[in-house]
mmCIF file of N, CA, C and O in Angstrom:
data_model
loop_
_atom_site.group_PDB
_atom_site.id
_atom_site.type_symbol
_atom_site.label_atom_id
_atom_site.label_comp_id
_atom_site.label_asym_id
_atom_site.label_seq_id
_atom_site.Cartn_x
_atom_site.Cartn_y
_atom_site.Cartn_z
ATOM 1 N N UNK H 202 -59.936 -10.010 42.373
ATOM 2 C CA UNK H 202 -60.777 -8.805 42.442
ATOM 3 C C UNK H 202 -59.915 -7.381 43.498
ATOM 4 O O UNK H 202 -58.701 -7.614 43.513
ATOM 5 N N UNK H 203 -59.827 -6.251 42.143
ATOM 6 C CA UNK H 203 -59.335 -5.586 42.565
ATOM 7 C C UNK H 203 -59.199 -4.475 43.976
ATOM 8 O O UNK H 203 -60.828 -4.489 44.254
ATOM 9 N N UNK H 204 -58.407 -4.107 44.776
ATOM 10 C CA UNK H 204 -58.562 -3.725 45.625
ATOM 11 C C UNK H 204 -59.985 -2.147 45.611
ATOM 12 O O UNK H 204 -59.505 -1.296 44.994
ATOM 13 N N UNK H 205 -60.829 -2.043 46.915
ATOM 14 C CA UNK H 205 -61.566 -0.847 46.289
ATOM 15 C C UNK H 205 -61.030 0.863 47.222
ATOM 16 O O UNK H 205 -60.322 0.153 48.067
ATOM 17 N N UNK H 206 -61.109 1.248 46.529
ATOM 18 C CA UNK H 206 -60.651 2.701 47.116
ATOM 19 C C UNK H 206 -61.615 3.102 48.081
ATOM 20 O O UNK H 206 -63.339 2.309 48.433
ATOM 21 N N UNK H 207 -61.223 3.849 49.525
ATOM 22 C CA UNK H 207 -61.951 4.377 50.507
ATOM 23 C C UNK H 207 -63.477 4.783 49.417
ATOM 24 O O UNK H 207 -65.012 4.154 49.942
ATOM 25 N N UNK H 208 -63.811 5.574 48.417
ATOM 26 C CA UNK H 208 -64.403 6.553 48.257
ATOM 27 C C UNK H 208 -65.798 5.319 47.230
ATOM 28 O O UNK H 208 -66.324 5.869 47.373
ATOM 29 N N UNK H 209 -64.878 4.355 46.900
ATOM 30 C CA UNK H 209 -65.774 3.009 46.036
ATOM 31 C C UNK H 209 -66.248 2.732 47.439
ATOM 32 O O UNK H 209 -67.701 2.220 47.640
ATOM 33 N N UNK H 210 -65.886 2.205 48.216
ATOM 34 C CA UNK H 210 -66.662 1.064 49.812
ATOM 35 C C UNK H 210 -66.907 2.455 50.378
ATOM 36 O O UNK H 210 -68.797 1.852 50.246
ATOM 37 N N UNK H 211 -67.765 3.642 50.221
ATOM 38 C CA UNK H 211 -68.704 4.474 50.869
ATOM 39 C C UNK H 211 -69.707 4.530 49.655
ATOM 40 O O UNK H 211 -70.592 4.503 49.793
ATOM 41 N N UNK H 212 -69.414 5.147 48.534
ATOM 42 C CA UNK H 212 -70.173 4.584 47.577
ATOM 43 C C UNK H 212 -71.247 3.467 47.837
ATOM 44 O O UNK H 212 -72.293 3.298 47.451
ATOM 45 N N UNK H 213 -70.750 2.127 47.507
ATOM 46 C CA UNK H 213 -70.991 0.589 47.428
ATOM 47 C C UNK H 213 -71.808 0.814 48.960
ATOM 48 O O UNK H 213 -73.476 0.598 48.675
ATOM 49 N N UNK H 214 -71.548 1.454 49.997
ATOM 50 C CA UNK H 214 -72.610 1.436 51.107
ATOM 51 C C UNK H 214 -73.994 1.904 51.215
ATOM 52 O O UNK H 214 -74.373 1.228 52.305
ATOM 53 N N UNK H 215 -73.562 3.216 51.037
ATOM 54 C CA UNK H 215 -74.851 3.983 50.286
ATOM 55 C C UNK H 215 -75.666 2.961 49.711
ATOM 56 O O UNK H 215 -76.473 3.420 50.139
ATOM 57 N N UNK H 216 -75.378 2.911 48.156
ATOM 58 C CA UNK H 216 -76.222 2.315 47.712
ATOM 59 C C UNK H 216 -77.086 0.901 48.136
ATOM 60 O O UNK H 216 -77.489 0.828 48.047
ATOM 61 N N UNK H 217 -76.181 -0.342 48.979
ATOM 62 C CA UNK H 217 -76.730 -1.239 49.830
ATOM 63 C C UNK H 217 -77.646 -0.357 51.043
ATOM 64 O O UNK H 217 -78.469 -1.468 51.121
ATOM 65 N N UNK H 218 -76.881 0.285 51.610
ATOM 66 C CA UNK H 218 -78.448 1.096 52.492
ATOM 67 C C UNK H 218 -79.418 1.862 52.029
ATOM 68 O O UNK H 218 -80.697 1.513 52.945
ATOM 69 N N UNK H 219 -79.025 1.700 51.162
ATOM 70 C CA UNK H 219 -81.343 2.124 50.521
ATOM 71 C C UNK H 219 -81.287 1.262 49.406
ATOM 72 O O UNK H 219 -82.726 1.219 49.557
ATOM 73 N N UNK H 220 -80.704 0.438 48.969
ATOM 74 C CA UNK H 220 -81.421 -0.701 48.832
ATOM 75 C C UNK H 220 -81.885 -1.931 49.854
ATOM 76 O O UNK H 220 -83.472 -1.762 50.073
ATOM 77 N N UNK H 221 -81.292 -1.556 51.086
ATOM 78 C CA UNK H 221 -82.044 -2.803 52.357
ATOM 79 C C UNK H 221 -83.355 -1.395 52.420
ATOM 80 O O UNK H 221 -84.250 -1.429 53.417
ATOM 81 N N UNK H 222 -83.680 -0.281 52.714
ATOM 82 C CA UNK H 222 -84.493 0.763 52.644
ATOM 83 C C UNK H 222 -85.545 1.013 52.235
ATOM 84 O O UNK H 222 -86.137 1.364 52.257
ATOM 85 N N UNK H 223 -85.229 0.639 50.893
ATOM 86 C CA UNK H 223 -86.252 0.171 49.777
ATOM 87 C C UNK H 223 -86.308 1.255 49.212
ATOM 88 O O UNK H 223 -87.357 1.716 48.235
ATOM 89 N N UNK H 224 -85.045 2.342 48.830
ATOM 90 C CA UNK H 224 -84.565 3.297 48.958
ATOM 91 C C UNK H 224 -84.318 3.755 46.823
ATOM 92 O O UNK H 224 -84.242 4.750 46.418
ATOM 93 N N UNK H 225 -83.943 2.135 46.662
ATOM 94 C CA UNK H 225 -83.175 2.150 45.254
ATOM 95 C C UNK H 225 -83.638 2.066 44.624
ATOM 96 O O UNK H 225 -84.637 1.362 44.906
ATOM 97 N N UNK H 226 -83.900 3.124 43.649
ATOM 98 C CA UNK H 226 -84.933 3.497 41.963
ATOM 99 C C UNK H 226 -83.371 2.819 41.032
ATOM 100 O O UNK H 226 -82.846 2.791 40.956
ATOM 101 N N UNK H 227 -83.824 2.417 40.405
ATOM 102 C CA UNK H 227 -83.328 2.268 38.175
ATOM 103 C C UNK H 227 -83.205 3.159 38.043
ATOM 104 O O UNK H 227 -84.120 4.294 38.569
ATOM 105 N N UNK H 228 -82.787 3.237 37.089
ATOM 106 C CA UNK H 228 -82.702 4.403 36.051
ATOM 107 C C UNK H 228 -83.968 5.331 35.968
ATOM 108 O O UNK H 228 -84.476 6.118 35.394
ATOM 109 N N UNK H 229 -84.868 4.568 35.556
ATOM 110 C CA UNK H 229 -86.232 4.731 34.862
ATOM 111 C C UNK H 229 -87.631 4.463 36.120
ATOM 112 O O UNK H 229 -88.206 4.456 35.636
ATOM 113 N N UNK H 230 -86.980 4.867 37.570
ATOM 114 C CA UNK H 230 -87.492 5.250 38.719
ATOM 115 C C UNK H 230 -88.406 3.972 38.891
ATOM 116 O O UNK H 230 -89.592 4.646 39.767
ATOM 117 N N UNK H 231 -88.166 2.699 38.457
ATOM 118 C CA UNK H 231 -88.403 1.869 39.736
ATOM 119 C C UNK H 231 -87.731 1.197 40.937
ATOM 120 O O UNK H 231 -86.777 1.305 40.726
ATOM 121 N N UNK H 232 -88.334 0.821 41.820
ATOM 122 C CA UNK H 232 -87.664 -0.068 42.836
ATOM 123 C C UNK H 232 -86.995 -0.788 42.311
ATOM 124 O O UNK H 232 -87.312 -1.588 41.477
ATOM 125 N N UNK H 233 -86.003 -0.793 43.309
ATOM 126 C CA UNK H 233 -85.016 -2.560 42.700
ATOM 127 C C UNK H 233 -85.192 -3.114 43.717
ATOM 128 O O UNK H 233 -85.423 -3.172 45.084
ATOM 129 N N UNK H 234 -85.756 -4.405 42.897
ATOM 130 C CA UNK H 234 -85.825 -5.675 43.928
ATOM 131 C C UNK H 234 -84.760 -7.094 44.233
ATOM 132 O O UNK H 234 -85.052 -7.962 45.508
ATOM 133 N N UNK H 235 -83.700 -6.711 43.355
ATOM 134 C CA UNK H 235 -82.728 -8.014 43.529
ATOM 135 C C UNK H 235 -81.821 -7.178 44.444
ATOM 136 O O UNK H 235 -81.269 -6.044 43.283
ATOM 137 N N UNK H 236 -80.930 -8.192 45.250
ATOM 138 C CA UNK H 236 -79.834 -7.986 45.288
ATOM 139 C C UNK H 236 -78.636 -7.718 44.375
ATOM 140 O O UNK H 236 -78.009 -6.885 44.430
ATOM 141 N N UNK H 237 -78.886 -8.891 43.323
ATOM 142 C CA UNK H 237 -77.783 -8.442 42.380
ATOM 143 C C UNK H 237 -77.781 -6.939 41.807
ATOM 144 O O UNK H 237 -76.709 -6.296 41.449
ATOM 145 N N UNK H 238 -79.082 -6.883 41.859
ATOM 146 C CA UNK H 238 -79.195 -5.909 40.262
ATOM 147 C C UNK H 238 -78.819 -4.574 41.508
ATOM 148 O O UNK H 238 -77.731 -3.364 41.421
ATOM 149 N N UNK H 239 -78.953 -4.402 42.940
ATOM 150 C CA UNK H 239 -78.370 -3.610 43.492
ATOM 151 C C UNK H 239 -76.839 -3.533 43.813
ATOM 152 O O UNK H 239 -75.962 -2.110 43.665
ATOM 153 N N UNK H 240 -76.082 -4.460 43.573
ATOM 154 C CA UNK H 240 -74.481 -4.404 43.728
ATOM 155 C C UNK H 240 -73.896 -3.398 42.437
ATOM 156 O O UNK H 240 -73.385 -3.624 42.516
ATOM 157 N N UNK H 241 -75.011 -4.470 41.332
ATOM 158 C CA UNK H 241 -73.930 -3.923 40.096
ATOM 159 C C UNK H 241 -74.560 -2.477 39.666
ATOM 160 O O UNK H 241 -73.531 -2.058 39.612
ATOM 161 N N UNK H 242 -75.491 -1.686 41.008
ATOM 162 C CA UNK H 242 -75.506 -0.456 40.278
ATOM 163 C C UNK H 242 -74.668 -0.073 41.043
ATOM 164 O O UNK H 242 -74.259 1.098 40.720
ATOM 165 N N UNK H 243 -74.525 -0.222 42.684
ATOM 166 C CA UNK H 243 -73.609 0.474 42.802
ATOM 167 C C UNK H 243 -71.934 0.308 42.539
ATOM 168 O O UNK H 243 -71.218 1.004 42.481
ATOM 169 N N UNK H 244 -71.721 -1.180 41.766
ATOM 170 C CA UNK H 244 -70.453 -1.153 41.548
ATOM 171 C C UNK H 244 -70.161 -0.081 40.260
ATOM 172 O O UNK H 244 -69.260 0.445 39.976
ATOM 173 N N UNK H 245 -71.498 -0.266 39.670
ATOM 174 C CA UNK H 245 -71.564 1.444 38.276
ATOM 175 C C UNK H 245 -71.547 2.167 39.164
ATOM 176 O O UNK H 245 -70.243 3.139 38.159
ATOM 177 N N UNK H 246 -71.903 2.808 40.017
ATOM 178 C CA UNK H 246 -71.703 4.328 40.673
ATOM 179 C C UNK H 246 -70.877 4.340 41.287
ATOM 180 O O UNK H 246 -69.619 5.800 41.195
ATOM 181 N N UNK H 247 -70.040 3.186 41.896
ATOM 182 C CA UNK H 247 -69.096 3.525 42.275
ATOM 183 C C UNK H 247 -67.434 3.294 41.692
ATOM 184 O O UNK H 247 -66.016 3.980 41.972
ATOM 185 N N UNK H 248 -67.493 3.062 40.348
ATOM 186 C CA UNK H 248 -66.672 2.792 39.499
ATOM 187 C C UNK H 248 -65.655 2.015 38.972
ATOM 188 O O UNK H 248 -64.778 1.487 39.616
ATOM 189 N N UNK H 249 -66.519 0.627 39.643
ATOM 190 C CA UNK H 249 -65.668 -0.445 40.158
ATOM 191 C C UNK H 249 -65.934 -2.155 39.190
ATOM 192 O O UNK H 249 -65.693 -2.882 39.505
ATOM 193 N N UNK H 250 -66.956 -1.213 38.204
ATOM 194 C CA UNK H 250 -67.820 -2.586 37.562
ATOM 195 C C UNK H 250 -66.514 -2.588 36.075
ATOM 196 O O UNK H 250 -65.604 -2.363 35.765
ATOM 197 N N UNK H 251 -66.400 -4.409 36.140
ATOM 198 C CA UNK H 251 -65.971 -5.094 35.025
ATOM 199 C C UNK H 251 -66.575 -5.148 33.480
ATOM 200 O O UNK H 251 -66.102 -5.461 32.937
ATOM 201 N N UNK H 252 -67.668 -4.509 33.705
ATOM 202 C CA UNK H 252 -68.808 -4.057 32.868
ATOM 203 C C UNK H 252 -68.465 -2.988 32.154
ATOM 204 O O UNK H 252 -68.856 -2.510 30.690
ATOM 205 N N UNK H 253 -67.588 -2.252 32.649
ATOM 206 C CA UNK H 253 -67.098 -0.943 31.783
ATOM 207 C C UNK H 253 -65.470 -0.675 31.557
ATOM 208 O O UNK H 253 -64.704 -1.069 32.179
ATOM 209 N N UNK H 254 -64.819 0.228 31.027
ATOM 210 C CA UNK H 254 -64.089 0.341 30.816
ATOM 211 C C UNK H 254 -63.128 1.496 31.854
ATOM 212 O O UNK H 254 -63.974 1.934 32.481
ATOM 213 N N UNK H 255 -62.079 1.380 32.265
ATOM 214 C CA UNK H 255 -61.419 1.982 33.196
ATOM 215 C C UNK H 255 -61.679 3.567 32.800
ATOM 216 O O UNK H 255 -61.844 4.358 34.067
ATOM 217 N N UNK H 256 -61.728 4.173 31.790
ATOM 218 C CA UNK H 256 -62.065 5.641 31.780
ATOM 219 C C UNK H 256 -63.709 5.434 31.997
ATOM 220 O O UNK H 256 -64.112 6.814 32.740
ATOM 221 N N UNK H 257 -64.290 4.682 31.755
ATOM 222 C CA UNK H 257 -65.536 5.310 32.251
ATOM 223 C C UNK H 257 -65.940 5.064 33.556
ATOM 224 O O UNK H 257 -66.379 5.963 34.202
ATOM 225 N N UNK H 258 -65.568 4.296 34.261
ATOM 226 C CA UNK H 258 -64.959 3.371 35.485
ATOM 227 C C UNK H 258 -65.237 5.153 36.628
ATOM 228 O O UNK H 258 -65.247 5.344 37.519
ATOM 229 N N UNK H 259 -63.867 5.780 35.818
ATOM 230 C CA UNK H 259 -63.485 7.008 36.274
ATOM 231 C C UNK H 259 -64.996 7.710 36.505
ATOM 232 O O UNK H 259 -64.711 8.588 37.124
ATOM 233 N N UNK H 260 -64.390 8.470 35.332
ATOM 234 C CA UNK H 260 -66.035 9.362 34.909
ATOM 235 C C UNK H 260 -67.589 9.117 35.620
ATOM 236 O O UNK H 260 -67.673 9.971 36.420
ATOM 237 N N UNK H 261 -67.717 7.575 35.665
ATOM 238 C CA UNK H 261 -68.321 7.412 36.652
ATOM 239 C C UNK H 261 -68.835 7.479 38.126
ATOM 240 O O UNK H 261 -69.527 8.282 38.922
ATOM 241 N N UNK H 262 -67.081 7.332 38.591
ATOM 242 C CA UNK H 262 -66.942 7.911 39.840
ATOM 243 C C UNK H 262 -66.990 9.520 40.594
ATOM 244 O O UNK H 262 -67.525 9.763 41.292
ATOM 245 N N UNK H 263 -66.393 10.051 39.433
ATOM 246 C CA UNK H 263 -66.260 11.170 39.234
ATOM 247 C C UNK H 263 -67.652 12.304 39.392
ATOM 248 O O UNK H 263 -68.506 12.785 39.971
ATOM 249 N N UNK H 264 -68.898 11.924 39.020
ATOM 250 C CA UNK H 264 -70.081 11.462 38.392
ATOM 251 C C UNK H 264 -70.922 11.869 39.677
ATOM 252 O O UNK H 264 -71.656 12.377 40.318
ATOM 253 N N UNK H 265 -70.474 10.616 40.214
ATOM 254 C CA UNK H 265 -71.115 10.413 41.255
ATOM 255 C C UNK H 265 -71.334 10.882 42.758
ATOM 256 O O UNK H 265 -71.873 11.782 43.808
ATOM 257 N N UNK H 266 -69.430 11.366 42.952
ATOM 258 C CA UNK H 266 -69.112 12.305 44.242
ATOM 259 C C UNK H 266 -69.484 13.548 43.854
ATOM 260 O O UNK H 266 -70.358 14.105 45.084
ATOM 261 N N UNK H 267 -69.771 14.110 42.687
ATOM 262 C CA UNK H 267 -70.091 15.198 42.040
ATOM 263 C C UNK H 267 -72.099 15.526 42.506
ATOM 264 O O UNK H 267 -72.109 16.620 43.422
ATOM 265 N N UNK H 268 -72.252 14.107 42.577
ATOM 266 C CA UNK H 268 -73.791 13.983 42.772
ATOM 267 C C UNK H 268 -74.503 14.493 44.260
ATOM 268 O O UNK H 268 -74.954 14.996 44.870
ATOM 269 N N UNK H 269 -73.116 13.084 45.189
ATOM 270 C CA UNK H 269 -72.895 13.394 46.487
ATOM 271 C C UNK H 269 -72.951 14.553 47.035
ATOM 272 O O UNK H 269 -74.046 15.547 47.991
ATOM 273 N N UNK H 270 -72.279 15.175 46.477
ATOM 274 C CA UNK H 270 -71.349 16.955 47.124
ATOM 275 C C UNK H 270 -73.143 17.875 46.564
ATOM 276 O O UNK H 270 -73.010 19.023 47.553
ATOM 277 N N UNK H 271 -73.516 17.874 45.625
ATOM 278 C CA UNK H 271 -74.259 18.640 45.531
ATOM 279 C C UNK H 271 -76.014 18.231 46.313
ATOM 280 O O UNK H 271 -76.448 19.348 46.967
ATOM 281 N N UNK H 272 -76.001 16.982 47.100
ATOM 282 C CA UNK H 272 -77.103 17.351 47.666
ATOM 283 C C UNK H 272 -76.698 17.593 48.980
ATOM 284 O O UNK H 272 -77.549 17.699 49.931
ATOM 285 N N UNK H 273 -75.441 17.728 49.388
ATOM 286 C CA UNK H 273 -75.029 18.028 51.155
ATOM 287 C C UNK H 273 -75.348 19.269 51.263
ATOM 288 O O UNK H 273 -75.259 19.904 51.783
ATOM 289 N N UNK H 274 -75.272 20.800 50.053
ATOM 290 C CA UNK H 274 -75.037 21.585 49.607
ATOM 291 C C UNK H 274 -76.360 22.620 50.271
ATOM 292 O O UNK H 274 -76.560 23.622 50.255
ATOM 293 N N UNK H 275 -77.460 21.535 50.415
ATOM 294 C CA UNK H 275 -78.991 22.345 50.600
ATOM 295 C C UNK H 275 -79.841 22.059 49.991
ATOM 296 O O UNK H 275 -79.362 21.804 48.216
ATOM 297 N N UNK H 276 -80.981 22.579 49.480
ATOM 298 C CA UNK H 276 -82.150 23.177 48.516
ATOM 299 C C UNK H 276 -81.372 23.882 47.150
ATOM 300 O O UNK H 276 -80.548 24.479 47.943
ATOM 301 N N UNK H 277 -81.729 23.432 46.093
ATOM 302 C CA UNK H 277 -81.310 24.165 44.579
ATOM 303 C C UNK H 277 -82.044 25.304 44.638
ATOM 304 O O UNK H 277 -83.161 26.240 45.476
ATOM 305 N N UNK H 278 -81.301 26.326 43.351
ATOM 306 C CA UNK H 278 -82.491 27.554 43.508
ATOM 307 C C UNK H 278 -83.593 27.483 42.880
ATOM 308 O O UNK H 278 -84.425 28.203 43.026
ATOM 309 N N UNK H 279 -83.438 26.021 42.062
ATOM 310 C CA UNK H 279 -85.294 25.816 41.742
ATOM 311 C C UNK H 279 -86.465 25.346 42.985
ATOM 312 O O UNK H 279 -87.285 26.289 43.293
ATOM 313 N N UNK H 280 -85.556 25.034 43.625
ATOM 314 C CA UNK H 280 -86.464 24.499 45.089
ATOM 315 C C UNK H 280 -87.107 26.033 46.243
ATOM 316 O O UNK H 280 -87.787 25.612 46.227
ATOM 317 N N UNK H 281 -85.680 26.928 46.288
ATOM 318 C CA UNK H 281 -85.727 27.848 46.584
ATOM 319 C C UNK H 281 -86.358 28.522 46.123
ATOM 320 O O UNK H 281 -87.327 29.899 46.821
ATOM 321 N N UNK H 282 -87.016 28.971 44.735
ATOM 322 C CA UNK H 282 -87.620 29.411 44.124
ATOM 323 C C UNK H 282 -89.237 29.532 44.122
ATOM 324 O O UNK H 282 -89.984 29.926 44.262
ATOM 325 N N UNK H 283 -89.196 27.630 44.289
ATOM 326 C CA UNK H 283 -90.866 27.640 44.422
ATOM 327 C C UNK H 283 -91.278 27.937 45.839
ATOM 328 O O UNK H 283 -92.302 28.182 45.769
ATOM 329 N N UNK H 284 -90.421 28.188 47.008
ATOM 330 C CA UNK H 284 -90.740 28.316 48.377
ATOM 331 C C UNK H 284 -91.288 29.985 48.606
ATOM 332 O O UNK H 284 -91.947 30.460 48.602
ATOM 333 N N UNK H 285 -90.456 31.002 47.463
ATOM 334 C CA UNK H 285 -90.117 31.942 47.249
ATOM 335 C C UNK H 285 -91.357 32.808 46.944
ATOM 336 O O UNK H 285 -92.365 33.359 46.983
ATOM 337 N N UNK H 286 -91.864 31.746 45.493
ATOM 338 C CA UNK H 286 -92.962 31.986 45.196
ATOM 339 C C UNK H 286 -94.675 31.588 45.542
ATOM 340 O O UNK H 286 -95.484 32.538 45.599
ATOM 341 N N UNK H 287 -94.458 30.446 46.315
ATOM 342 C CA UNK H 287 -95.843 30.579 47.430
ATOM 343 C C UNK H 287 -96.093 31.446 48.616
ATOM 344 O O UNK H 287 -97.126 31.475 49.037
ATOM 345 N N UNK H 288 -94.639 32.399 49.052
ATOM 346 C CA UNK H 288 -94.585 33.469 50.168
ATOM 347 C C UNK H 288 -94.812 34.567 49.083
ATOM 348 O O UNK H 288 -95.047 35.376 49.913
ATOM 349 N N UNK H 289 -94.677 34.111 47.598
ATOM 350 C CA UNK H 289 -95.104 35.830 46.781
ATOM 351 C C UNK H 289 -94.062 36.638 47.205
ATOM 352 O O UNK H 289 -94.786 38.316 47.436
ATOM 353 N N UNK H 290 -92.942 36.742 47.309
ATOM 354 C CA UNK H 290 -91.612 37.177 47.605
ATOM 355 C C UNK H 290 -91.425 38.443 46.485
ATOM 356 O O UNK H 290 -91.049 37.587 44.947
ATOM 357 N N UNK H 291 -91.381 39.761 46.501
ATOM 358 C CA UNK H 291 -91.294 40.462 45.334
ATOM 359 C C UNK H 291 -89.707 40.246 44.125
ATOM 360 O O UNK H 291 -88.903 40.195 45.557
ATOM 361 N N UNK H 292 -89.742 40.656 43.461
ATOM 362 C CA UNK H 292 -88.450 39.974 42.032
ATOM 363 C C UNK H 292 -87.529 38.797 42.533
ATOM 364 O O UNK H 292 -86.404 38.778 42.185
ATOM 365 N N UNK H 293 -88.255 38.048 43.107
ATOM 366 C CA UNK H 293 -87.721 36.392 43.012
ATOM 367 C C UNK H 293 -86.688 36.075 41.820
ATOM 368 O O UNK H 293 -86.246 35.167 41.996
ATOM 369 N N UNK H 294 -87.591 36.722 40.772
ATOM 370 C CA UNK H 294 -87.164 35.748 39.361
ATOM 371 C C UNK H 294 -85.756 36.708 39.031
ATOM 372 O O UNK H 294 -85.112 35.429 38.069
ATOM 373 N N UNK H 295 -85.306 37.293 39.506
ATOM 374 C CA UNK H 295 -83.941 37.730 39.242
ATOM 375 C C UNK H 295 -83.230 37.771 40.368
ATOM 376 O O UNK H 295 -82.144 38.518 39.856
ATOM 377 N N UNK H 296 -82.785 37.161 41.503
ATOM 378 C CA UNK H 296 -82.412 36.995 42.407
ATOM 379 C C UNK H 296 -81.025 35.456 41.961
ATOM 380 O O UNK H 296 -82.099 34.709 41.503
ATOM 381 N N UNK H 297 -80.590 36.062 42.620
ATOM 382 C CA UNK H 297 -79.582 34.484 42.942
ATOM 383 C C UNK H 297 -79.847 33.888 43.743
ATOM 384 O O UNK H 297 -80.868 33.773 44.707
ATOM 385 N N UNK H 298 -79.099 32.790 43.629
ATOM 386 C CA UNK H 298 -79.924 31.465 45.296
ATOM 387 C C UNK H 298 -79.038 32.073 46.463
ATOM 388 O O UNK H 298 -80.279 31.364 47.499
ATOM 389 N N UNK H 299 -77.868 32.833 46.397
ATOM 390 C CA UNK H 299 -77.944 32.976 48.536
ATOM 391 C C UNK H 299 -79.037 34.174 49.033
ATOM 392 O O UNK H 299 -79.517 34.176 49.782
ATOM 393 N N UNK H 300 -79.396 35.276 47.401
ATOM 394 C CA UNK H 300 -80.212 36.066 47.709
ATOM 395 C C UNK H 300 -81.802 35.228 47.794
ATOM 396 O O UNK H 300 -82.331 36.070 49.055
ATOM 397 N N UNK H 301 -81.742 34.056 47.779
ATOM 398 C CA UNK H 301 -82.915 33.749 47.359
ATOM 399 C C UNK H 301 -83.163 33.294 48.822
ATOM 400 O O UNK H 301 -84.436 33.772 50.051
ATOM 401 N N UNK H 302 -81.905 32.830 49.651
ATOM 402 C CA UNK H 302 -81.470 31.735 50.735
ATOM 403 C C UNK H 302 -82.185 32.794 51.868
ATOM 404 O O UNK H 302 -83.408 32.933 52.568
ATOM 405 N N UNK H 303 -81.712 34.299 51.932
ATOM 406 C CA UNK H 303 -81.985 35.848 52.301
ATOM 407 C C UNK H 303 -82.778 35.926 52.828
ATOM 408 O O UNK H 303 -83.871 36.253 53.578
ATOM 409 N N UNK H 304 -84.072 36.217 51.307
ATOM 410 C CA UNK H 304 -85.508 36.395 51.695
ATOM 411 C C UNK H 304 -86.119 35.689 52.498
ATOM 412 O O UNK H 304 -87.415 35.995 52.712
ATOM 413 N N UNK H 305 -85.532 34.498 52.041
ATOM 414 C CA UNK H 305 -86.794 33.665 52.713
ATOM 415 C C UNK H 305 -86.506 33.338 54.404
ATOM 416 O O UNK H 305 -87.231 32.606 54.753
ATOM 417 N N UNK H 306 -85.169 33.755 54.737
ATOM 418 C CA UNK H 306 -85.097 33.976 56.185
ATOM 419 C C UNK H 306 -86.216 35.002 56.613
ATOM 420 O O UNK H 306 -86.204 34.932 57.643
ATOM 421 N N UNK H 307 -86.271 35.922 55.714
ATOM 422 C CA UNK H 307 -86.487 37.044 56.499
ATOM 423 C C UNK H 307 -88.737 36.191 57.085
ATOM 424 O O UNK H 307 -89.243 36.194 56.726
#
């Protein structure tokens, strides 16, 4: 077996933690009940699967890291917009993400 990079180890650790906590879902939205399936999902997301080409593995790891960075950056514009809608902030439809965040602070 090839040695995993730090990024791949981090992804595998996160996926298996989600599985143990019962939060890991398939692409169809069903809970993962099998440890083997959780490992397969983790290897695929980590770009370490032997079922995919090296190019697909690189692409998969890149997508996973981008999604993790997006999750860390806070709420999306759509989420901020929904909050602004509930508070009935005028002009919200033309505001950027930063402007919505600023308006919600007030």
